[in-house]
Amino acid sequence: MPEKITIVQVGGSIERALKGDYQIDVKAILTESWQQTLKSRLAINLGLLFSLVLGILVSFIASSYLGGIENVLADPQAGMLLNVVVTVAIWPFMAGVEMMGVQHAVGMKTDAKMTFAFLTRASWVVLCALLTSVLISVGFQLFIAPGIFLAVTLSLTVPLVIEKKMMPMKAIVLSIKALRFKFFPLLALYSLLLSSLIVLILPFILLLESSVAPLGIVIFLIGISFLAPLFYNVKGIIYREVFGISIAKSKDTGIDHNTGNSTSKDVDSGSNDTFSA
């Protein structure tokens, strides 16, 4: 007889999210995500480093087939094709980075190997990333405001595809319907993170042409090693508060971190639709 485990729903739920029945406390989310970042930034940084190196290699190889980087920069169609190729290459791994933030939001530990943990969902993740990228690009081309709205409301589509096992279009529609209720608090959160990135880049730019250029590089690298994990931890907490996270919990283990309303039920341990805790 299979061992019984308990499925615990942490945070919000899809039903409540579609009604706007959730809270986005900007200060509380930033505080919690910073605490998580201080404890668990290495795995995210390693995952991002791998994705960055892979993206650079793919860009170099693909651009050589497209007539060189100069031609890609001059030809919008070649640039668009290169963007698609890079998206297809890196997003199966970026999905793992996204899910690190989700797992941190419920107090679960992660390691760099999680970058490769969701390759079985790679096709749906890539399709979701391409669709959201196209929608956001169209939004910015039509007018800035629609682009900003879509960039904010489509920010949680990949975790929905993985954690909720949704089809890309369903995840896109759900994300827009749910996040529109708290658009302005979410915009404030993402704007603060973007502003932090701009502040971080300024010393790098100002010192680039000076004799202390290495100092600017060091400041930027140290800062981004905190800011990048902070961004994904913020997204993980937002996801928890809006859609909730289902965790498989056996009798002999516990959840390190649990906030929001939780419900539980017994299921067979063979289920693979939830995280194990």
Short mmCIF file of N, CA, C and O in Angstrom, two decimals, residues 44-91:
data_model
loop_
_atom_site.label_atom_id
_atom_site.label_comp_id
_atom_site.label_asym_id
_atom_site.label_seq_id
_atom_site.Cartn_x
_atom_site.Cartn_y
_atom_site.Cartn_z
N ILE A 44 20.61 30.64 -7.13
CA ILE A 44 20.05 31.49 -8.19
C ILE A 44 21.18 32.10 -9.01
O ILE A 44 21.10 32.14 -10.25
N ASN A 45 22.22 32.59 -8.36
CA ASN A 45 23.33 33.20 -9.09
C ASN A 45 24.02 32.19 -10.01
O ASN A 45 24.37 32.53 -11.15
N LEU A 46 24.20 30.96 -9.55
CA LEU A 46 24.83 29.94 -10.39
C LEU A 46 23.93 29.59 -11.58
O LEU A 46 24.41 29.40 -12.70
N GLY A 47 22.62 29.50 -11.32
CA GLY A 47 21.68 29.22 -12.40
C GLY A 47 21.66 30.34 -13.43
O GLY A 47 21.64 30.09 -14.65
N LEU A 48 21.70 31.58 -12.97
CA LEU A 48 21.73 32.72 -13.88
C LEU A 48 23.05 32.78 -14.65
O LEU A 48 23.06 33.11 -15.84
N LEU A 49 24.15 32.46 -13.99
CA LEU A 49 25.45 32.46 -14.66
C LEU A 49 25.49 31.43 -15.78
O LEU A 49 25.96 31.72 -16.89
N PHE A 50 24.97 30.24 -15.50
CA PHE A 50 24.91 29.21 -16.54
C PHE A 50 24.06 29.67 -17.72
O PHE A 50 24.46 29.53 -18.89
N SER A 51 22.89 30.25 -17.43
CA SER A 51 22.00 30.71 -18.50
C SER A 51 22.63 31.84 -19.29
O SER A 51 22.48 31.92 -20.52
N LEU A 52 23.36 32.73 -18.61
CA LEU A 52 24.03 33.84 -19.29
C LEU A 52 25.11 33.34 -20.23
O LEU A 52 25.19 33.76 -21.39
N VAL A 53 25.96 32.43 -19.74
CA VAL A 53 27.03 31.87 -20.58
C VAL A 53 26.43 31.13 -21.77
O VAL A 53 26.90 31.27 -22.91
N LEU A 54 25.38 30.34 -21.51
CA LEU A 54 24.72 29.62 -22.60
C LEU A 54 24.15 30.59 -23.63
O LEU A 54 24.29 30.38 -24.84
N GLY A 55 23.51 31.66 -23.15
CA GLY A 55 22.94 32.65 -24.05
C GLY A 55 24.00 33.32 -24.91
O GLY A 55 23.78 33.57 -26.11
N ILE A 56 25.15 33.63 -24.31
CA ILE A 56 26.24 34.26 -25.07
C ILE A 56 26.77 33.31 -26.13
O ILE A 56 26.99 33.71 -27.29
N LEU A 57 26.96 32.05 -25.77
CA LEU A 57 27.47 31.06 -26.73
C LEU A 57 26.49 30.86 -27.89
O LEU A 57 26.89 30.84 -29.06
N VAL A 58 25.20 30.74 -27.55
CA VAL A 58 24.19 30.55 -28.59
C VAL A 58 24.12 31.79 -29.48
O VAL A 58 23.99 31.67 -30.71
N SER A 59 24.19 32.97 -28.88
CA SER A 59 24.15 34.21 -29.66
C SER A 59 25.32 34.29 -30.63
O SER A 59 25.16 34.67 -31.79
N PHE A 60 26.51 33.91 -30.14
CA PHE A 60 27.70 33.96 -30.98
C PHE A 60 27.59 32.99 -32.16
O PHE A 60 27.87 33.34 -33.31
N ILE A 61 27.14 31.76 -31.87
CA ILE A 61 27.03 30.75 -32.93
C ILE A 61 25.93 31.13 -33.92
O ILE A 61 26.12 31.06 -35.14
N ALA A 62 24.76 31.52 -33.39
CA ALA A 62 23.63 31.85 -34.26
C ALA A 62 23.92 33.08 -35.12
O ALA A 62 23.58 33.12 -36.31
N SER A 63 24.55 34.09 -34.53
CA SER A 63 24.84 35.32 -35.29
C SER A 63 25.83 35.05 -36.42
O SER A 63 25.78 35.72 -37.46
N SER A 64 26.73 34.07 -36.23
CA SER A 64 27.68 33.73 -37.30
C SER A 64 26.96 33.16 -38.51
O SER A 64 27.40 33.34 -39.65
N TYR A 65 25.84 32.48 -38.29
CA TYR A 65 25.04 31.95 -39.39
C TYR A 65 24.14 33.01 -40.01
O TYR A 65 23.59 32.82 -41.10
N LEU A 66 23.98 34.13 -39.30
CA LEU A 66 23.11 35.21 -39.78
C LEU A 66 23.90 36.36 -40.37
O LEU A 66 23.37 37.46 -40.54
N GLY A 67 25.17 36.13 -40.65
CA GLY A 67 25.99 37.16 -41.28
C GLY A 67 26.82 37.98 -40.35
O GLY A 67 27.36 39.03 -40.74
N GLY A 68 26.91 37.55 -39.09
CA GLY A 68 27.72 38.30 -38.13
C GLY A 68 26.89 39.21 -37.26
O GLY A 68 25.75 39.56 -37.60
N ILE A 69 27.46 39.61 -36.12
CA ILE A 69 26.71 40.43 -35.16
C ILE A 69 26.35 41.79 -35.73
O ILE A 69 25.29 42.35 -35.41
N GLU A 70 27.21 42.34 -36.61
CA GLU A 70 26.90 43.64 -37.21
C GLU A 70 25.64 43.56 -38.07
O GLU A 70 24.78 44.45 -38.04
N ASN A 71 25.52 42.48 -38.82
CA ASN A 71 24.34 42.29 -39.66
C ASN A 71 23.08 42.09 -38.83
O ASN A 71 22.01 42.58 -39.17
N VAL A 72 23.25 41.36 -37.72
CA VAL A 72 22.10 41.12 -36.82
C VAL A 72 21.61 42.44 -36.24
O VAL A 72 20.40 42.68 -36.15
N LEU A 73 22.53 43.29 -35.83
CA LEU A 73 22.15 44.58 -35.25
C LEU A 73 21.50 45.50 -36.28
O LEU A 73 20.65 46.32 -35.94
N ALA A 74 21.89 45.35 -37.54
CA ALA A 74 21.36 46.22 -38.60
C ALA A 74 20.07 45.70 -39.21
O ALA A 74 19.30 46.46 -39.80
N ASP A 75 19.82 44.40 -39.07
CA ASP A 75 18.65 43.77 -39.69
C ASP A 75 17.64 43.37 -38.63
O ASP A 75 17.89 42.45 -37.85
N PRO A 76 16.49 44.04 -38.55
CA PRO A 76 15.49 43.71 -37.53
C PRO A 76 15.01 42.27 -37.59
O PRO A 76 14.77 41.65 -36.55
N GLN A 77 14.87 41.73 -38.78
CA GLN A 77 14.41 40.34 -38.91
C GLN A 77 15.44 39.37 -38.37
O GLN A 77 15.10 38.40 -37.68
N ALA A 78 16.72 39.63 -38.66
CA ALA A 78 17.79 38.77 -38.12
C ALA A 78 17.85 38.89 -36.61
O ALA A 78 18.05 37.89 -35.90
N GLY A 79 17.65 40.10 -36.10
CA GLY A 79 17.64 40.30 -34.66
C GLY A 79 16.51 39.56 -33.99
O GLY A 79 16.67 38.97 -32.91
N MET A 80 15.33 39.58 -34.63
CA MET A 80 14.17 38.87 -34.09
C MET A 80 14.41 37.36 -34.07
O MET A 80 14.10 36.68 -33.09
N LEU A 81 15.01 36.85 -35.14
CA LEU A 81 15.31 35.43 -35.23
C LEU A 81 16.32 35.02 -34.16
O LEU A 81 16.17 33.97 -33.52
N LEU A 82 17.34 35.85 -33.96
CA LEU A 82 18.33 35.56 -32.93
C LEU A 82 17.68 35.55 -31.55
O LEU A 82 18.00 34.68 -30.72
N ASN A 83 16.77 36.47 -31.31
CA ASN A 83 16.07 36.52 -30.02
C ASN A 83 15.27 35.25 -29.79
O ASN A 83 15.25 34.72 -28.67
N VAL A 84 14.62 34.74 -30.83
CA VAL A 84 13.86 33.50 -30.71
C VAL A 84 14.78 32.33 -30.40
O VAL A 84 14.48 31.50 -29.52
N VAL A 85 15.90 32.26 -31.09
CA VAL A 85 16.85 31.16 -30.88
C VAL A 85 17.39 31.17 -29.44
O VAL A 85 17.46 30.13 -28.78
N VAL A 86 17.75 32.35 -28.95
CA VAL A 86 18.28 32.46 -27.59
C VAL A 86 17.20 32.11 -26.56
O VAL A 86 17.46 31.43 -25.57
N THR A 87 15.97 32.55 -26.81
CA THR A 87 14.85 32.22 -25.90
C THR A 87 14.65 30.72 -25.82
O THR A 87 14.50 30.16 -24.72
N VAL A 88 14.65 30.06 -26.96
CA VAL A 88 14.48 28.60 -26.98
C VAL A 88 15.62 27.91 -26.23
O VAL A 88 15.40 26.91 -25.53
N ALA A 89 16.82 28.47 -26.33
CA ALA A 89 17.99 27.83 -25.71
C ALA A 89 18.02 28.00 -24.20
O ALA A 89 18.34 27.04 -23.47
N ILE A 90 17.70 29.19 -23.69
CA ILE A 90 17.96 29.45 -22.27
C ILE A 90 16.75 29.26 -21.36
O ILE A 90 16.91 28.99 -20.17
N TRP A 91 15.51 29.39 -21.91
CA TRP A 91 14.37 29.38 -21.00
C TRP A 91 14.08 28.04 -20.32
O TRP A 91 13.54 28.03 -19.22
#
